[in-house]
Amino acid sequence: MATLETYIDRFRFAELKREGGILTIKLHSKGDSLRWGERPLQELPIVMWEVGQDPENEVVILTGSGDNFIADFFDEPSQSGYAAFNFDRALRNQRAVIDGLLNISAPMIAAVNGPAHIHSEYALLCDIVLAAENTTFQDAAHYQSGLPPGDGVQIVWPALIGINRARYFLMTGQKIDAGEALRLGVVSEVLPQADLMGRARQLADQLMTVPQTVRSLARETLNCYWRRLMQEDLAFGLLSEGKGSMQLYAERQA
Amino acid sequence: MATLETYIDRFRFAELKREGGILTIKLHSKGDSLRWGERPLQELPIVMWEVGQDPENEVVILTGSGDNFIADFFDEPSQSGYAAFNFDRALRNQRAVIDGLLNISAPMIAAVNGPAHIHSEYALLCDIVLAAENTTFQDAAHYQSGLPPGDGVQIVWPALIGINRARYFLMTGQKIDAGEALRLGVVSEVLPQADLMGRARQLADQLMTVPQTVRSLARETLNCYWRRLMQEDLAFGLLSEGKGSMQLYAERQA
Amino acid sequence: MATLETYIDRFRFAELKREGGILTIKLHSKGDSLRWGERPLQELPIVMWEVGQDPENEVVILTGSGDNFIADFFDEPSQSGYAAFNFDRALRNQRAVIDGLLNISAPMIAAVNGPAHIHSEYALLCDIVLAAENTTFQDAAHYQSGLPPGDGVQIVWPALIGINRARYFLMTGQKIDAGEALRLGVVSEVLPQADLMGRARQLADQLMTVPQTVRSLARETLNCYWRRLMQEDLAFGLLSEGKGSMQLYAERQA
Amino acid sequence: MATLETYIDRFRFAELKREGGILTIKLHSKGDSLRWGERPLQELPIVMWEVGQDPENEVVILTGSGDNFIADFFDEPSQSGYAAFNFDRALRNQRAVIDGLLNISAPMIAAVNGPAHIHSEYALLCDIVLAAENTTFQDAAHYQSGLPPGDGVQIVWPALIGINRARYFLMTGQKIDAGEALRLGVVSEVLPQADLMGRARQLADQLMTVPQTVRSLARETLNCYWRRLMQEDLAFGLLSEGKGSMQLYAERQA
Amino acid sequence: MATLETYIDRFRFAELKREGGILTIKLHSKGDSLRWGERPLQELPIVMWEVGQDPENEVVILTGSGDNFIADFFDEPSQSGYAAFNFDRALRNQRAVIDGLLNISAPMIAAVNGPAHIHSEYALLCDIVLAAENTTFQDAAHYQSGLPPGDGVQIVWPALIGINRARYFLMTGQKIDAGEALRLGVVSEVLPQADLMGRARQLADQLMTVPQTVRSLARETLNCYWRRLMQEDLAFGLLSEGKGSMQLYAERQA
Amino acid sequence: MATLETYIDRFRFAELKREGGILTIKLHSKGDSLRWGERPLQELPIVMWEVGQDPENEVVILTGSGDNFIADFFDEPSQSGYAAFNFDRALRNQRAVIDGLLNISAPMIAAVNGPAHIHSEYALLCDIVLAAENTTFQDAAHYQSGLPPGDGVQIVWPALIGINRARYFLMTGQKIDAGEALRLGVVSEVLPQADLMGRARQLADQLMTVPQTVRSLARETLNCYWRRLMQEDLAFGLLSEGKGSMQLYAERQA
């Protein structure tokens, strides 16, 4: 059985801290906002797996660093990045992140500290989602980049804002700001960036007041919703994205 | 085949009245607002079963008494109330209420006469939901009381307000007032309490204008939505709540 | 493999035009707004089939003519129209329109040019939905006409506006105007009627910028949503509507 | 809460007996084999409901009388029997029998005492199915009688013998004898008629050895299988059968 | 509405004949056993579409020519055949064949006249499946040829013989002869080749004895089974096969 | 990315060996047949996770040691073993084993070397299942031990032998020998124990002949079957078993 000591220092893109049962996962690139790429995607499944194995994580807060949640690419998939092997692995990793996140049996709070233009679903799948006022949501990683939206965004966004709003959002590159995200029910509270983590911890304390098994059953009961949707459509979406990337690579090479 | 005479006077917490095919079910405790507890939960499956068996109920109005729909407990589940046997029966009854309600083949109108903090799903599952201006919605029976939300609220609320709003609502004890409920599509009209039943009857008259089999097929066609969701997740939720209650009981005893 | 020449002139209620891979389907009755009836319903499955068979249709715009999308009946189903045989065929055709529309692998943009009171689902199933300011939505073809809402409206409307708003909309004859449709996420942009087609083409051009297979995979990935819902409930709905029409016919004859 | 005394003598077509928690439901017509018709179908939902409400029924045995389980019609649906109203009620009753049977939380043993040519699904849905050597299975109530097989046989038979065997069985009137039923896994033991009830009671005693809640959870865990299938396809099937009967009636009248 | 005259002579690989409402579709290559390739796959969706559009096809018999049902390739997908574009089209066609076959509302009888090693699912999806004694079943088109089994075989075979038998069959190249196919419930009767069509017509005549709408509802009721399975897994399978073929092509080119 | 060196020696109950891409997982207790208990259940999720993370495992063989696959308990859950906390963890582990096994993207061959009376589903979920002649199958861990069958057996056995055979098997303690398992399609080949591993390796070599991505897509395509079933019913089953164990523990304490 995992204990915090065995995994707290293993990660390069995720800083972990636990106080009184409340674990904070802070995504980052050398301390500043995480810049997305293959390496964080290889690391995150293991973060989620380890966090989920350790029963002493009783509530989990997921947040970013600096002014963005995740908004920029470190290594924009280069031409060679589109080769089939890597993409297959990337998609397998993406699946493992989502499965791993849903398998964490502690309630999760997302504290979205700013623009979430890449993998916003990591935050949106959490039970309670708070956003800083400077947050914007966008899907920068798919249609705009020549790829079909299949890594989970095609599931999470229709569930949150309705299928017609979501298709427009995913196919046109629309940006949604914090106020609109609140109106649409994507996030549940919008706060000044400075107050974000304080409020997250306050809610975490509040969630701690029921027995652990009850907390975990509440989480599981509500996660049924996402598990079913992921089971139904994630595999097809990931495969679409994989095939799309091969096609894009072939065209670019030709 | 049931006729009104055989069941109209059997119930202690539900006053029935039928005029021109329109049956009104008025929930109450000695004439005032229903106070929730084990006994109404034992009675309601039979109310629903009898109402559903009688083809002369052509439209059904569900309402409360006094200033609340259901907002208070009569017998707050005492320590002893958490013993396993009773909880199992309670959850079996809850399932029977929901099945019974959905099996009524007449269109149903909910006239929510005030705060619905306990089992608001009984109203929200009706085809048309009207609310008095003094109505508020809350989930007082689960997370706040140390139980996982598994008796149907975890299904009905995400369907109505989206999964992220619903998780916040169910896990933090949030109250939603009538105006917000209207904006979110939880209810379809908000009226002064005094006008509520009049409007409900007006809509009932309007629903009566199509042939009975068409009315019943319309109801059935739209109920597909709820039947599927209940089939998918209700059993797991009820079991979660049952297990959570045993755990809570065990902890309180220890 | 179909080519445009083989089907462009076959249709009486749909004018087709293709420029640079962007196909526009303009519904009409002799050049003015389409008036609904049995004959357009016989033709539309073939329109969808042919459009779907031709890989040179790369983006598709669906619109109406004159001031309505579809708002009036040409031949209000007469008494004799309710005879079982015709209704069975009509419902089989309706299923073929929906299947055919979803089987088109090119992204689709609906330009709703005005009131859509009959078969608004043809527009709402498109990926991007634009509406002219004079648009209103209503379901004129079912409950108000004595039929259960089973031809797809019972699926599309709950998905777009939530089940409780949708039941109210479908059972009371409510009208939703363009502004409310935008707020509810039914449509994604509202424009002056004169600007509608220009904006549709602009978006079509934008959608053309990714490789064809990616465009088609994006469409397919997002269509999973509708395919599942249609599979789950369309057959039951169509059968309900068919049985309801027989009943209505029998009552009217008696 | 129901007790045996309140319902044991209410039924005309079902003789109830309980010994040591083991309830036997013996279907009959005046003591001999049940002859099927509208009245038993009106009574059976109530039998199932009452049996399911009473927690003192700990194991249930379902059997027939005389030499048949159910093999003959009492009142072959006459011409007038095909009128829409009665058929709708019949199908609603059929649904209630199946729901009621699955809602019984005690393990059920079917002791099929002979030919089961009508509603064999009542027996086949039980947890353990024993058959007398003289048993044969057939579907006499549908295709052979001019009706689509939609009342549950189209779900139960494909589940038990595979879809291709089941379609042949349902569309050609094939008979399956006890030995073949055993080979195909439809029944689990075949015995001389005289030994049938003894063996059923022996198995019932064996099932009694675990705690009641465990027995009931085991039943529920395995019933997931049927609940899902019934949810998916029963409503459509019943409606098909209802529509088919209207059509048949119309043709016979013409 | 299609009539036989408009489509009977359009097909190169399917000879159509209709007597008394019974349509026979005889697959062939220049009169002898059909040899599989891209062109029959382009034609078959249109065959199914036209047959399904014509209400005068009341029972349909599907058979092959000569000594094989489909057992050999005409144009074994050459290296160049693995190019993405063609494969995508091929898989789209395959989906259209299956959808088209299931959309035929007349009962279907397969008369498998010999080895069915390629696309045996066309026969096995029919309501009644008869086989000549010389029939064998095998999956020659996938794992043995370096492709994942995704075009429907991965759905049809587990449904018919169980998932573990099916995985062995699909991954090892196993052959199943007629007798074993009968024992496993894949086919329902095995006959000398000379008697096959006679028996098929005899069963077709028998199926004709119920009213057309009942026949069609019976077919639809039982087709629910396949429609659901195809909806759940066909799209993913086809995409897997498409991606697998790109990979195979890339490897062969390298 | 995991490499064999990092995990090969970490396990106490699983001996790993890899030759030419073929990994063999041999379950054992100190070299002899694995005796089941809490510790192997804690280790197996990690085995599956590590094997699944390493792309150099191209085909996987799962087998046991000595004369049993898994047939005996090391530490029969003692009274104290029934305390809630441990059982919750055990069930979470069981879920992780099944998820982990299905997430391995290499084809899997089970070589069942003898009696599989506990967790036979680990073998039966593999793509190809071979059994030694001395193999018997039984469910010794549930109904016979006072627990509801909820850890996956209630899903795997109905899928393999049909729901009625499976309920009998699970509720009566029936034993199925190798020959019967072959006839029922539970296993695909039965061999002398001495020939078992040789045949497994022969099949593994045969599976190696297609490109890795094709092999992995074939596995994934066929795994859809199990993923869906596990998603639908595993969570409910595990919770039932957890609640059943609390009940059993409470009764034994009383």
Short mmCIF file of N, CA, C and O in Angstrom, two decimals, chain E residues 185-250:
data_model
loop_
_atom_site.label_atom_id
_atom_site.label_comp_id
_atom_site.label_asym_id
_atom_site.label_seq_id
_atom_site.Cartn_x
_atom_site.Cartn_y
_atom_site.Cartn_z
N GLY E 185 -25.58 -23.50 -32.59
CA GLY E 185 -26.68 -22.54 -32.78
C GLY E 185 -26.37 -21.43 -33.76
O GLY E 185 -27.07 -20.44 -33.84
N VAL E 186 -25.29 -21.59 -34.53
CA VAL E 186 -24.96 -20.60 -35.56
C VAL E 186 -25.98 -20.70 -36.69
O VAL E 186 -26.45 -19.70 -37.22
N VAL E 187 -26.29 -21.92 -37.08
CA VAL E 187 -27.30 -22.17 -38.11
C VAL E 187 -28.39 -23.04 -37.47
O VAL E 187 -28.16 -23.69 -36.45
N SER E 188 -29.57 -23.05 -38.08
CA SER E 188 -30.68 -23.77 -37.47
C SER E 188 -31.05 -25.07 -38.16
O SER E 188 -31.75 -25.90 -37.59
N GLU E 189 -30.64 -25.23 -39.40
CA GLU E 189 -30.87 -26.50 -40.10
C GLU E 189 -29.69 -26.74 -41.03
O GLU E 189 -29.17 -25.80 -41.63
N VAL E 190 -29.29 -28.01 -41.17
CA VAL E 190 -28.26 -28.38 -42.15
C VAL E 190 -28.89 -29.36 -43.14
O VAL E 190 -29.54 -30.31 -42.72
N LEU E 191 -28.72 -29.08 -44.42
CA LEU E 191 -29.36 -29.91 -45.45
C LEU E 191 -28.40 -30.21 -46.58
O LEU E 191 -27.41 -29.51 -46.77
N PRO E 192 -28.73 -31.26 -47.36
CA PRO E 192 -27.96 -31.46 -48.58
C PRO E 192 -28.08 -30.20 -49.45
O PRO E 192 -29.15 -29.58 -49.48
N GLN E 193 -27.01 -29.85 -50.12
CA GLN E 193 -27.00 -28.63 -50.91
C GLN E 193 -28.19 -28.56 -51.86
O GLN E 193 -28.79 -27.50 -52.05
N ALA E 194 -28.56 -29.69 -52.42
CA ALA E 194 -29.64 -29.71 -53.41
C ALA E 194 -31.00 -29.35 -52.80
O ALA E 194 -31.89 -28.87 -53.50
N ASP E 195 -31.16 -29.57 -51.51
CA ASP E 195 -32.46 -29.32 -50.87
C ASP E 195 -32.55 -27.93 -50.28
O ASP E 195 -33.61 -27.53 -49.76
N LEU E 196 -31.47 -27.18 -50.31
CA LEU E 196 -31.37 -25.94 -49.54
C LEU E 196 -32.41 -24.90 -49.96
O LEU E 196 -33.17 -24.39 -49.14
N MET E 197 -32.46 -24.58 -51.23
CA MET E 197 -33.36 -23.52 -51.67
C MET E 197 -34.82 -23.92 -51.53
O MET E 197 -35.68 -23.10 -51.22
N GLY E 198 -35.09 -25.19 -51.72
CA GLY E 198 -36.47 -25.67 -51.55
C GLY E 198 -36.94 -25.44 -50.11
O GLY E 198 -38.04 -24.92 -49.88
N ARG E 199 -36.09 -25.80 -49.18
CA ARG E 199 -36.44 -25.62 -47.77
C ARG E 199 -36.56 -24.12 -47.43
O ARG E 199 -37.43 -23.72 -46.67
N ALA E 200 -35.68 -23.31 -48.01
CA ALA E 200 -35.75 -21.87 -47.76
C ALA E 200 -37.09 -21.31 -48.24
O ALA E 200 -37.75 -20.53 -47.53
N ARG E 201 -37.52 -21.74 -49.41
CA ARG E 201 -38.80 -21.23 -49.93
C ARG E 201 -39.98 -21.73 -49.09
O ARG E 201 -40.95 -21.02 -48.88
N GLN E 202 -39.87 -22.96 -48.62
CA GLN E 202 -40.92 -23.53 -47.77
C GLN E 202 -41.08 -22.69 -46.49
O GLN E 202 -42.18 -22.32 -46.10
N LEU E 203 -39.94 -22.35 -45.88
CA LEU E 203 -39.99 -21.50 -44.67
C LEU E 203 -40.50 -20.11 -45.02
O LEU E 203 -41.25 -19.49 -44.26
N ALA E 204 -40.10 -19.59 -46.19
CA ALA E 204 -40.57 -18.26 -46.61
C ALA E 204 -42.09 -18.27 -46.74
O ALA E 204 -42.78 -17.35 -46.28
N ASP E 205 -42.62 -19.32 -47.37
CA ASP E 205 -44.07 -19.42 -47.50
C ASP E 205 -44.75 -19.41 -46.13
O ASP E 205 -45.76 -18.76 -45.93
N GLN E 206 -44.15 -20.13 -45.22
CA GLN E 206 -44.70 -20.22 -43.86
C GLN E 206 -44.68 -18.84 -43.19
O GLN E 206 -45.64 -18.44 -42.52
N LEU E 207 -43.61 -18.08 -43.40
CA LEU E 207 -43.51 -16.74 -42.79
C LEU E 207 -44.52 -15.78 -43.41
O LEU E 207 -44.92 -14.80 -42.77
N MET E 208 -44.94 -16.05 -44.65
CA MET E 208 -45.88 -15.17 -45.34
C MET E 208 -47.29 -15.22 -44.75
O MET E 208 -48.12 -14.37 -45.08
N THR E 209 -47.57 -16.20 -43.89
CA THR E 209 -48.96 -16.40 -43.46
C THR E 209 -49.48 -15.36 -42.48
O THR E 209 -50.67 -15.36 -42.19
N VAL E 210 -48.64 -14.50 -41.93
CA VAL E 210 -49.17 -13.45 -41.04
C VAL E 210 -49.27 -12.14 -41.82
O VAL E 210 -48.62 -11.97 -42.85
N PRO E 211 -50.10 -11.20 -41.35
CA PRO E 211 -50.23 -9.92 -42.05
C PRO E 211 -48.88 -9.21 -42.19
O PRO E 211 -48.01 -9.37 -41.33
N GLN E 212 -48.74 -8.41 -43.23
CA GLN E 212 -47.44 -7.79 -43.52
C GLN E 212 -46.93 -6.95 -42.35
O GLN E 212 -45.75 -7.01 -42.00
N THR E 213 -47.80 -6.16 -41.75
CA THR E 213 -47.31 -5.29 -40.67
C THR E 213 -46.86 -6.13 -39.48
O THR E 213 -45.92 -5.76 -38.78
N VAL E 214 -47.50 -7.26 -39.26
CA VAL E 214 -47.08 -8.13 -38.15
C VAL E 214 -45.72 -8.74 -38.47
O VAL E 214 -44.82 -8.77 -37.62
N ARG E 215 -45.58 -9.19 -39.70
CA ARG E 215 -44.29 -9.74 -40.14
C ARG E 215 -43.17 -8.73 -39.94
O ARG E 215 -42.10 -9.03 -39.41
N SER E 216 -43.48 -7.51 -40.30
CA SER E 216 -42.47 -6.47 -40.20
C SER E 216 -42.19 -6.09 -38.74
O SER E 216 -41.05 -5.84 -38.35
N LEU E 217 -43.21 -6.08 -37.91
CA LEU E 217 -43.00 -5.79 -36.49
C LEU E 217 -42.23 -6.91 -35.81
O LEU E 217 -41.42 -6.68 -34.91
N ALA E 218 -42.49 -8.16 -36.22
CA ALA E 218 -41.76 -9.29 -35.64
C ALA E 218 -40.28 -9.14 -35.96
O ALA E 218 -39.40 -9.27 -35.09
N ARG E 219 -40.00 -8.86 -37.23
CA ARG E 219 -38.61 -8.64 -37.66
C ARG E 219 -37.97 -7.51 -36.84
O ARG E 219 -36.86 -7.65 -36.34
N GLU E 220 -38.69 -6.41 -36.69
CA GLU E 220 -38.14 -5.24 -36.00
C GLU E 220 -37.90 -5.57 -34.52
O GLU E 220 -36.87 -5.19 -33.95
N THR E 221 -38.84 -6.25 -33.93
CA THR E 221 -38.73 -6.62 -32.51
C THR E 221 -37.46 -7.45 -32.26
O THR E 221 -36.77 -7.23 -31.27
N LEU E 222 -37.19 -8.38 -33.16
CA LEU E 222 -36.01 -9.23 -32.96
C LEU E 222 -34.73 -8.53 -33.41
O LEU E 222 -33.65 -8.82 -32.90
N ASN E 223 -34.85 -7.59 -34.32
CA ASN E 223 -33.66 -6.86 -34.77
C ASN E 223 -33.11 -5.90 -33.71
O ASN E 223 -31.94 -5.49 -33.80
N CYS E 224 -33.92 -5.53 -32.74
CA CYS E 224 -33.41 -4.72 -31.62
C CYS E 224 -32.08 -5.27 -31.11
O CYS E 224 -31.18 -4.51 -30.76
N TYR E 225 -32.03 -6.59 -31.03
CA TYR E 225 -30.84 -7.26 -30.53
C TYR E 225 -29.59 -6.82 -31.28
O TYR E 225 -28.58 -6.42 -30.68
N TRP E 226 -29.66 -6.90 -32.61
CA TRP E 226 -28.47 -6.57 -33.42
C TRP E 226 -28.23 -5.08 -33.51
O TRP E 226 -27.09 -4.63 -33.53
N ARG E 227 -29.29 -4.30 -33.61
CA ARG E 227 -29.10 -2.85 -33.73
C ARG E 227 -28.31 -2.32 -32.53
O ARG E 227 -27.42 -1.49 -32.67
N ARG E 228 -28.66 -2.80 -31.35
CA ARG E 228 -27.95 -2.33 -30.17
C ARG E 228 -26.47 -2.70 -30.23
O ARG E 228 -25.60 -1.87 -30.02
N LEU E 229 -26.21 -3.98 -30.52
CA LEU E 229 -24.81 -4.41 -30.56
C LEU E 229 -24.02 -3.65 -31.61
O LEU E 229 -22.87 -3.27 -31.39
N MET E 230 -24.61 -3.44 -32.77
CA MET E 230 -23.90 -2.72 -33.83
C MET E 230 -23.64 -1.27 -33.40
O MET E 230 -22.55 -0.75 -33.61
N GLN E 231 -24.64 -0.65 -32.79
CA GLN E 231 -24.45 0.72 -32.30
C GLN E 231 -23.31 0.77 -31.28
O GLN E 231 -22.48 1.68 -31.30
N GLU E 232 -23.27 -0.21 -30.41
CA GLU E 232 -22.27 -0.16 -29.34
C GLU E 232 -20.85 -0.31 -29.86
O GLU E 232 -19.95 0.40 -29.42
N ASP E 233 -20.62 -1.22 -30.77
CA ASP E 233 -19.23 -1.57 -31.07
C ASP E 233 -18.79 -1.51 -32.52
O ASP E 233 -17.60 -1.67 -32.79
N LEU E 234 -19.68 -1.31 -33.46
CA LEU E 234 -19.25 -1.39 -34.86
C LEU E 234 -18.33 -0.23 -35.25
O LEU E 234 -17.30 -0.45 -35.92
N ALA E 235 -18.66 0.99 -34.85
CA ALA E 235 -17.85 2.14 -35.25
C ALA E 235 -16.41 2.00 -34.77
O ALA E 235 -15.46 2.24 -35.51
N PHE E 236 -16.25 1.58 -33.53
CA PHE E 236 -14.91 1.38 -33.00
C PHE E 236 -14.17 0.30 -33.77
O PHE E 236 -12.99 0.44 -34.10
N GLY E 237 -14.86 -0.78 -34.07
CA GLY E 237 -14.23 -1.88 -34.80
C GLY E 237 -13.79 -1.46 -36.19
O GLY E 237 -12.66 -1.76 -36.61
N LEU E 238 -14.66 -0.76 -36.90
CA LEU E 238 -14.31 -0.33 -38.26
C LEU E 238 -13.10 0.61 -38.23
O LEU E 238 -12.21 0.52 -39.07
N LEU E 239 -13.08 1.48 -37.26
CA LEU E 239 -11.97 2.41 -37.15
C LEU E 239 -10.67 1.66 -36.81
O LEU E 239 -9.60 1.98 -37.34
N SER E 240 -10.77 0.65 -35.96
CA SER E 240 -9.60 -0.17 -35.64
C SER E 240 -9.08 -0.85 -36.89
O SER E 240 -7.86 -0.88 -37.13
N GLU E 241 -10.00 -1.39 -37.66
CA GLU E 241 -9.56 -2.07 -38.88
C GLU E 241 -8.94 -1.06 -39.84
O GLU E 241 -7.91 -1.36 -40.48
N GLY E 242 -9.52 0.13 -39.89
CA GLY E 242 -8.96 1.16 -40.76
C GLY E 242 -7.56 1.57 -40.32
O GLY E 242 -6.64 1.69 -41.13
N LYS E 243 -7.40 1.75 -39.04
CA LYS E 243 -6.08 2.14 -38.53
C LYS E 243 -5.08 0.98 -38.70
O LYS E 243 -3.94 1.20 -39.09
N GLY E 244 -5.54 -0.23 -38.45
CA GLY E 244 -4.69 -1.39 -38.62
C GLY E 244 -4.20 -1.51 -40.07
O GLY E 244 -3.04 -1.86 -40.31
N SER E 245 -5.06 -1.20 -41.01
CA SER E 245 -4.66 -1.34 -42.42
C SER E 245 -3.62 -0.28 -42.80
O SER E 245 -2.71 -0.56 -43.57
N MET E 246 -3.77 0.94 -42.23
CA MET E 246 -2.77 1.96 -42.49
C MET E 246 -1.40 1.51 -41.97
O MET E 246 -0.37 1.69 -42.62
N GLN E 247 -1.42 0.93 -40.79
CA GLN E 247 -0.19 0.46 -40.15
C GLN E 247 0.45 -0.65 -40.97
O GLN E 247 1.65 -0.65 -41.21
N LEU E 248 -0.39 -1.59 -41.40
CA LEU E 248 0.10 -2.71 -42.18
C LEU E 248 0.71 -2.20 -43.47
O LEU E 248 1.79 -2.64 -43.89
N TYR E 249 0.04 -1.24 -44.08
CA TYR E 249 0.50 -0.65 -45.33
C TYR E 249 1.83 0.06 -45.12
O TYR E 249 2.77 -0.11 -45.90
N ALA E 250 1.89 0.83 -44.02
CA ALA E 250 3.13 1.55 -43.72
C ALA E 250 4.28 0.56 -43.53
O ALA E 250 5.38 0.74 -44.05
#
